[in-house]
mmCIF file of C-alpha atoms in Angstrom:
data_model
loop_
_atom_site.group_PDB
_atom_site.id
_atom_site.type_symbol
_atom_site.label_atom_id
_atom_site.label_comp_id
_atom_site.label_asym_id
_atom_site.label_seq_id
_atom_site.Cartn_x
_atom_site.Cartn_y
_atom_site.Cartn_z
ATOM 1 C CA UNK A 1 -8.524 21.436 17.371
ATOM 2 C CA UNK A 2 -9.995 19.470 20.214
ATOM 3 C CA UNK A 3 -10.968 19.448 23.861
ATOM 4 C CA UNK A 4 -10.555 17.040 26.727
ATOM 5 C CA UNK A 5 -12.823 17.151 29.790
ATOM 6 C CA UNK A 6 -11.138 18.862 32.741
ATOM 7 C CA UNK A 7 -8.130 20.241 30.853
ATOM 8 C CA UNK A 8 -7.078 23.762 29.922
ATOM 9 C CA UNK A 9 -5.126 23.980 26.666
ATOM 10 C CA UNK A 10 -1.878 25.829 26.137
ATOM 11 C CA UNK A 11 -1.225 24.471 22.639
ATOM 12 C CA UNK A 12 -2.738 22.001 20.190
ATOM 13 C CA UNK A 13 -4.015 18.936 22.032
ATOM 14 C CA UNK A 14 -1.955 19.591 25.163
ATOM 15 C CA UNK A 15 -3.133 20.863 28.508
ATOM 16 C CA UNK A 16 -2.974 20.717 32.274
ATOM 17 C CA UNK A 17 -5.482 20.014 35.033
ATOM 18 C CA UNK A 18 -6.139 23.299 36.938
ATOM 19 C CA UNK A 19 -5.118 23.390 40.577
ATOM 20 C CA UNK A 20 -5.733 20.232 42.591
ATOM 21 C CA UNK A 21 -8.879 19.275 40.642
ATOM 22 C CA UNK A 22 -9.754 15.630 40.345
ATOM 23 C CA UNK A 23 -10.860 14.223 36.995
ATOM 24 C CA UNK A 24 -12.328 10.948 35.899
ATOM 25 C CA UNK A 25 -11.501 9.258 32.622
ATOM 26 C CA UNK A 26 -12.064 12.041 30.065
ATOM 27 C CA UNK A 27 -13.709 11.955 26.661
ATOM 28 C CA UNK A 28 -11.706 13.392 23.773
ATOM 29 C CA UNK A 29 -13.394 15.038 20.805
ATOM 30 C CA UNK A 30 -11.339 16.309 17.900
ATOM 31 C CA UNK A 31 -11.460 17.519 14.325
ATOM 32 C CA UNK A 32 -8.504 15.957 12.545
ATOM 33 C CA UNK A 33 -6.437 12.824 12.987
ATOM 34 C CA UNK A 34 -5.559 11.732 16.535
ATOM 35 C CA UNK A 35 -2.404 9.683 17.010
ATOM 36 C CA UNK A 36 -2.040 9.522 20.815
ATOM 37 C CA UNK A 37 -3.578 10.754 24.044
ATOM 38 C CA UNK A 38 -1.337 10.502 27.100
ATOM 39 C CA UNK A 39 -1.888 11.755 30.642
ATOM 40 C CA UNK A 40 1.134 12.422 32.851
ATOM 41 C CA UNK A 41 1.966 14.208 36.120
ATOM 42 C CA UNK A 42 4.012 17.410 36.124
ATOM 43 C CA UNK A 43 7.137 15.413 36.838
ATOM 44 C CA UNK A 44 6.654 13.415 33.652
ATOM 45 C CA UNK A 45 5.413 10.214 35.264
ATOM 46 C CA UNK A 46 3.147 8.376 32.856
ATOM 47 C CA UNK A 47 -0.386 7.725 34.136
ATOM 48 C CA UNK A 48 -2.298 6.355 31.202
ATOM 49 C CA UNK A 49 -3.519 6.494 27.640
ATOM 50 C CA UNK A 50 -7.173 7.146 26.874
ATOM 51 C CA UNK A 51 -9.234 5.264 26.010
ATOM 52 C CA UNK A 52 -7.816 2.595 28.380
ATOM 53 C CA UNK A 53 -7.116 0.107 25.554
ATOM 54 C CA UNK A 54 -5.082 2.736 23.695
ATOM 55 C CA UNK A 55 -7.116 2.454 20.501
ATOM 56 C CA UNK A 56 -7.640 5.468 18.300
ATOM 57 C CA UNK A 57 -9.511 5.795 15.055
ATOM 58 C CA UNK A 58 -11.698 8.171 13.081
ATOM 59 C CA UNK A 59 -11.821 11.766 14.334
ATOM 60 C CA UNK A 60 -14.768 13.232 16.156
ATOM 61 C CA UNK A 61 -15.807 10.445 18.505
ATOM 62 C CA UNK A 62 -14.804 9.426 22.023
ATOM 63 C CA UNK A 63 -11.122 8.662 22.207
ATOM 64 C CA UNK A 64 -10.660 9.971 18.679
ATOM 65 C CA UNK A 65 -13.101 7.363 17.337
ATOM 66 C CA UNK A 66 -12.038 4.340 19.356
ATOM 67 C CA UNK A 67 -11.525 2.136 16.283
ATOM 68 C CA UNK A 68 -8.345 0.181 15.705
ATOM 69 C CA UNK A 69 -7.108 0.554 12.095
ATOM 70 C CA UNK A 70 -7.337 -2.652 10.077
ATOM 71 C CA UNK A 71 -4.252 -4.831 9.721
ATOM 72 C CA UNK A 72 -3.384 -6.338 6.349
ATOM 73 C CA UNK A 73 -2.563 -9.934 7.250
ATOM 74 C CA UNK A 74 -1.166 -11.800 4.260
ATOM 75 C CA UNK A 75 -2.829 -15.188 3.800
ATOM 76 C CA UNK A 76 -0.850 -16.336 0.759
ATOM 77 C CA UNK A 77 1.034 -15.229 -2.344
ATOM 78 C CA UNK A 78 1.575 -17.072 -5.628
ATOM 79 C CA UNK A 79 3.160 -16.456 -9.032
ATOM 80 C CA UNK A 80 2.601 -17.433 -12.636
ATOM 81 C CA UNK A 81 2.896 -16.340 -16.241
ATOM 82 C CA UNK A 82 -0.217 -15.017 -17.975
ATOM 83 C CA UNK A 83 -2.178 -16.009 -14.846
ATOM 84 C CA UNK A 84 -1.289 -17.145 -11.332
ATOM 85 C CA UNK A 85 -2.954 -20.060 -9.551
ATOM 86 C CA UNK A 86 -3.269 -20.276 -5.785
ATOM 87 C CA UNK A 87 -5.067 -22.084 -2.969
ATOM 88 C CA UNK A 88 -8.802 -21.321 -2.837
ATOM 89 C CA UNK A 89 -9.334 -17.810 -1.483
ATOM 90 C CA UNK A 90 -11.629 -17.203 1.476
ATOM 91 C CA UNK A 91 -14.830 -15.296 0.810
ATOM 92 C CA UNK A 92 -14.521 -11.619 1.663
ATOM 93 C CA UNK A 93 -10.728 -11.466 1.571
ATOM 94 C CA UNK A 94 -8.823 -8.880 -0.480
ATOM 95 C CA UNK A 95 -7.016 -10.175 -3.585
ATOM 96 C CA UNK A 96 -4.292 -8.049 -5.195
ATOM 97 C CA UNK A 97 -2.646 -9.054 -8.496
ATOM 98 C CA UNK A 98 0.457 -7.480 -10.034
ATOM 99 C CA UNK A 99 1.036 -8.141 -13.756
ATOM 100 C CA UNK A 100 3.933 -7.204 -16.004
ATOM 101 C CA UNK A 101 4.091 -7.445 -19.799
ATOM 102 C CA UNK A 102 5.692 -6.313 -23.039
ATOM 103 C CA UNK A 103 3.482 -4.796 -25.701
ATOM 104 C CA UNK A 104 3.983 -3.144 -29.066
ATOM 105 C CA UNK A 105 1.660 -0.166 -28.575
ATOM 106 C CA UNK A 106 0.262 1.729 -25.630
ATOM 107 C CA UNK A 107 -2.917 0.327 -24.139
ATOM 108 C CA UNK A 108 -5.146 -0.001 -21.082
ATOM 109 C CA UNK A 109 -5.184 -3.342 -19.237
ATOM 110 C CA UNK A 110 -8.336 -5.103 -18.046
ATOM 111 C CA UNK A 111 -8.643 -8.365 -16.115
ATOM 112 C CA UNK A 112 -11.581 -10.733 -16.478
ATOM 113 C CA UNK A 113 -13.416 -12.254 -13.528
ATOM 114 C CA UNK A 114 -14.475 -9.184 -11.557
ATOM 115 C CA UNK A 115 -11.019 -7.646 -11.029
ATOM 116 C CA UNK A 116 -10.721 -3.838 -10.915
ATOM 117 C CA UNK A 117 -7.710 -1.841 -12.089
ATOM 118 C CA UNK A 118 -5.919 -0.036 -9.258
ATOM 119 C CA UNK A 119 -3.364 1.560 -11.583
ATOM 120 C CA UNK A 120 -0.823 0.961 -14.337
ATOM 121 C CA UNK A 121 2.456 2.498 -15.405
ATOM 122 C CA UNK A 122 5.125 2.564 -18.037
ATOM 123 C CA UNK A 123 5.335 2.036 -21.704
ATOM 124 C CA UNK A 124 8.390 3.206 -23.614
ATOM 125 C CA UNK A 125 10.590 2.008 -26.482
ATOM 126 C CA UNK A 126 13.742 0.103 -25.560
ATOM 127 C CA UNK A 127 16.407 -2.170 -26.988
ATOM 128 C CA UNK A 128 16.324 -0.083 -30.164
ATOM 129 C CA UNK A 129 12.934 -1.662 -30.889
ATOM 130 C CA UNK A 130 9.872 0.257 -31.977
ATOM 131 C CA UNK A 131 6.674 0.441 -29.966
ATOM 132 C CA UNK A 132 5.770 0.695 -26.318
ATOM 133 C CA UNK A 133 7.020 -1.930 -23.889
ATOM 134 C CA UNK A 134 7.519 -2.886 -20.267
ATOM 135 C CA UNK A 135 4.217 -2.053 -18.609
ATOM 136 C CA UNK A 136 3.019 -3.027 -15.148
ATOM 137 C CA UNK A 137 -0.472 -2.978 -13.609
ATOM 138 C CA UNK A 138 -2.104 -3.676 -10.233
ATOM 139 C CA UNK A 139 -5.600 -5.213 -9.995
ATOM 140 C CA UNK A 140 -7.763 -6.010 -6.963
ATOM 141 C CA UNK A 141 -11.046 -7.676 -6.033
ATOM 142 C CA UNK A 142 -13.081 -8.936 -3.100
ATOM 143 C CA UNK A 143 -12.907 -12.729 -3.111
ATOM 144 C CA UNK A 144 -16.199 -14.479 -3.841
ATOM 145 C CA UNK A 145 -14.787 -17.557 -2.122
ATOM 146 C CA UNK A 146 -13.101 -20.430 -3.889
ATOM 147 C CA UNK A 147 -11.104 -18.449 -6.485
ATOM 148 C CA UNK A 148 -7.971 -20.337 -7.453
ATOM 149 C CA UNK A 149 -6.618 -18.188 -10.296
ATOM 150 C CA UNK A 150 -6.229 -14.611 -11.425
ATOM 151 C CA UNK A 151 -8.230 -13.583 -14.469
ATOM 152 C CA UNK A 152 -6.894 -13.250 -17.993
ATOM 153 C CA UNK A 153 -5.549 -9.770 -18.755
ATOM 154 C CA UNK A 154 -6.315 -8.011 -22.026
ATOM 155 C CA UNK A 155 -4.211 -5.013 -23.101
ATOM 156 C CA UNK A 156 -5.860 -2.728 -25.645
ATOM 157 C CA UNK A 157 -3.429 -2.132 -28.466
ATOM 158 C CA UNK A 158 -2.069 -5.658 -28.311
ATOM 159 C CA UNK A 159 0.421 -7.427 -26.106
ATOM 160 C CA UNK A 160 0.047 -10.067 -23.440
ATOM 161 C CA UNK A 161 0.845 -10.585 -19.779
ATOM 162 C CA UNK A 162 4.179 -12.228 -19.143
ATOM 163 C CA UNK A 163 4.513 -12.436 -15.348
ATOM 164 C CA UNK A 164 1.964 -12.314 -12.509
ATOM 165 C CA UNK A 165 2.046 -12.269 -8.695
ATOM 166 C CA UNK A 166 -1.089 -12.426 -6.556
ATOM 167 C CA UNK A 167 -1.618 -11.702 -2.853
ATOM 168 C CA UNK A 168 -4.500 -12.601 -0.559
ATOM 169 C CA UNK A 169 -5.096 -10.411 2.502
ATOM 170 C CA UNK A 170 -7.709 -10.870 5.236
ATOM 171 C CA UNK A 171 -10.852 -8.765 5.340
ATOM 172 C CA UNK A 172 -11.547 -6.846 2.122
ATOM 173 C CA UNK A 173 -14.355 -5.052 3.990
ATOM 174 C CA UNK A 174 -11.621 -3.352 6.018
ATOM 175 C CA UNK A 175 -10.228 -1.600 2.950
ATOM 176 C CA UNK A 176 -11.476 1.193 0.718
ATOM 177 C CA UNK A 177 -10.740 1.660 -2.982
ATOM 178 C CA UNK A 178 -7.040 2.192 -3.715
ATOM 179 C CA UNK A 179 -5.400 5.433 -4.789
ATOM 180 C CA UNK A 180 -2.180 5.906 -6.743
ATOM 181 C CA UNK A 181 0.751 7.318 -4.788
ATOM 182 C CA UNK A 182 3.207 7.670 -7.704
ATOM 183 C CA UNK A 183 4.175 6.230 -11.081
ATOM 184 C CA UNK A 184 7.589 6.393 -12.710
ATOM 185 C CA UNK A 185 9.748 4.729 -15.333
ATOM 186 C CA UNK A 186 13.452 4.239 -15.945
ATOM 187 C CA UNK A 187 13.817 5.213 -19.566
ATOM 188 C CA UNK A 188 17.411 4.116 -19.898
ATOM 189 C CA UNK A 189 19.509 1.315 -18.530
ATOM 190 C CA UNK A 190 19.522 2.318 -14.883
ATOM 191 C CA UNK A 191 19.298 0.277 -11.750
ATOM 192 C CA UNK A 192 16.786 2.431 -9.899
ATOM 193 C CA UNK A 193 13.434 4.244 -10.038
ATOM 194 C CA UNK A 194 13.053 7.301 -7.772
ATOM 195 C CA UNK A 195 9.458 7.331 -6.512
ATOM 196 C CA UNK A 196 7.884 10.335 -4.791
ATOM 197 C CA UNK A 197 4.919 10.741 -2.454
ATOM 198 C CA UNK A 198 3.778 9.205 0.812
ATOM 199 C CA UNK A 199 2.022 6.018 1.885
ATOM 200 C CA UNK A 200 -0.239 7.285 4.665
ATOM 201 C CA UNK A 201 -0.319 5.948 8.202
ATOM 202 C CA UNK A 202 -1.931 2.512 8.523
ATOM 203 C CA UNK A 203 -2.443 2.307 4.742
ATOM 204 C CA UNK A 204 -1.660 -0.905 2.866
ATOM 205 C CA UNK A 205 0.915 0.101 0.262
ATOM 206 C CA UNK A 206 1.647 -2.029 -2.808
ATOM 207 C CA UNK A 207 4.707 -1.363 -4.986
ATOM 208 C CA UNK A 208 5.032 -2.941 -8.438
ATOM 209 C CA UNK A 209 7.833 -2.744 -10.997
ATOM 210 C CA UNK A 210 7.812 -4.379 -14.425
ATOM 211 C CA UNK A 211 10.986 -5.205 -16.298
ATOM 212 C CA UNK A 212 12.142 -6.830 -19.507
ATOM 213 C CA UNK A 213 13.882 -9.728 -17.730
ATOM 214 C CA UNK A 214 15.541 -10.824 -14.476
ATOM 215 C CA UNK A 215 15.590 -8.056 -11.881
ATOM 216 C CA UNK A 216 18.493 -8.830 -9.583
ATOM 217 C CA UNK A 217 17.820 -8.281 -5.888
ATOM 218 C CA UNK A 218 15.043 -5.658 -5.589
ATOM 219 C CA UNK A 219 15.015 -3.307 -2.613
ATOM 220 C CA UNK A 220 12.787 -0.411 -1.552
ATOM 221 C CA UNK A 221 13.200 0.885 1.995
ATOM 222 C CA UNK A 222 10.212 0.010 4.180
ATOM 223 C CA UNK A 223 8.698 -2.478 1.725
ATOM 224 C CA UNK A 224 8.862 -6.274 1.945
ATOM 225 C CA UNK A 225 10.053 -7.061 -1.592
ATOM 226 C CA UNK A 226 9.681 -10.183 -3.744
ATOM 227 C CA UNK A 227 10.899 -10.943 -7.262
ATOM 228 C CA UNK A 228 9.337 -13.050 -10.027
ATOM 229 C CA UNK A 229 10.420 -13.724 -13.605
ATOM 230 C CA UNK A 230 8.475 -15.588 -16.294
ATOM 231 C CA UNK A 231 10.133 -15.837 -19.695
ATOM 232 C CA UNK A 232 11.562 -12.434 -20.628
ATOM 233 C CA UNK A 233 9.308 -10.453 -18.274
ATOM 234 C CA UNK A 234 9.951 -9.721 -14.620
ATOM 235 C CA UNK A 235 7.811 -8.224 -11.882
ATOM 236 C CA UNK A 236 9.097 -7.078 -8.513
ATOM 237 C CA UNK A 237 6.467 -6.472 -5.862
ATOM 238 C CA UNK A 238 6.528 -4.982 -2.392
ATOM 239 C CA UNK A 239 4.032 -4.429 0.407
ATOM 240 C CA UNK A 240 4.036 -2.259 3.506
ATOM 241 C CA UNK A 241 1.742 -1.246 6.338
ATOM 242 C CA UNK A 242 2.980 0.760 9.290
ATOM 243 C CA UNK A 243 1.532 3.065 11.918
ATOM 244 C CA UNK A 244 3.461 6.111 10.699
ATOM 245 C CA UNK A 245 3.407 7.601 7.218
ATOM 246 C CA UNK A 246 6.157 6.347 4.871
ATOM 247 C CA UNK A 247 7.902 8.616 2.392
ATOM 248 C CA UNK A 248 8.188 6.314 -0.593
ATOM 249 C CA UNK A 249 11.728 5.238 -1.381
ATOM 250 C CA UNK A 250 13.883 4.815 -4.459
ATOM 251 C CA UNK A 251 13.515 1.311 -5.894
ATOM 252 C CA UNK A 252 16.833 -0.323 -6.775
ATOM 253 C CA UNK A 253 18.072 -3.593 -8.264
ATOM 254 C CA UNK A 254 21.497 -5.100 -8.794
ATOM 255 C CA UNK A 255 22.596 -4.511 -12.362
ATOM 256 C CA UNK A 256 20.773 -2.417 -14.950
ATOM 257 C CA UNK A 257 17.453 -2.760 -16.685
ATOM 258 C CA UNK A 258 14.509 -1.006 -18.319
ATOM 259 C CA UNK A 259 11.715 -0.617 -15.771
ATOM 260 C CA UNK A 260 8.283 0.891 -15.147
ATOM 261 C CA UNK A 261 6.694 1.065 -11.722
ATOM 262 C CA UNK A 262 3.915 2.391 -9.539
ATOM 263 C CA UNK A 263 2.790 2.469 -5.907
ATOM 264 C CA UNK A 264 -0.850 2.336 -4.797
ATOM 265 C CA UNK A 265 -2.333 2.428 -1.290
ATOM 266 C CA UNK A 266 -5.498 1.066 0.299
ATOM 267 C CA UNK A 267 -6.951 3.047 3.203
ATOM 268 C CA UNK A 268 -8.640 1.285 6.137
ATOM 269 C CA UNK A 269 -12.363 1.956 6.025
ATOM 270 C CA UNK A 270 -12.425 2.700 9.776
ATOM 271 C CA UNK A 271 -9.745 5.381 9.601
#
């Protein structure tokens, strides 16, 4: 619900100026998300968007908050085996690391050096071998400045990291703690993982899939995908940020493989 100075409302966030009344630039207050405010004449001619710069943000303030959602600008990405090295990160930037591994028993991954676990997925027997294998995890941290490597990952229950990709994005202060959208695994030799859920509007979504080996040409509609293989472990990673919410897609590769995957999202702190 909301109100806009000088307007009478016929339905949710729509209205008309009564009679021949003149109005100045109005102030919008609302409870709930605001995606657009447009003023037009009765013949449909567009007059303007308020506030004048078109920015919208958190509910409840003038112009729906007036804050422009943060943009996740990628500074760099790098790959490695147990760790990934990269050019020195800028202080305050957001670092995101995706790691894939094979392990004999189920366990929880941790990464040294101040990295926090955003989520992990997978772990199932394959290749007629005993134990739990093919896990993938996503870690993140705010750069202290000068980092040039991801931390060493320890998996409780044994096992070691086989393939790593790291991203650096501008402005960690722009992003809140991540939440998991969905996790899933392909328990047999299939070439796809059907994810469910939604990456919300303006969120930074990270998709990660771990595999036993090469992963063909990974695709997931809406995500910019990249592939990396180190030894007999592969990780496919994707990222997305768009103004409208994204229903998460089915992840596919060429050929067949055993896979585990997850999607997490970071919400802008000003949204």
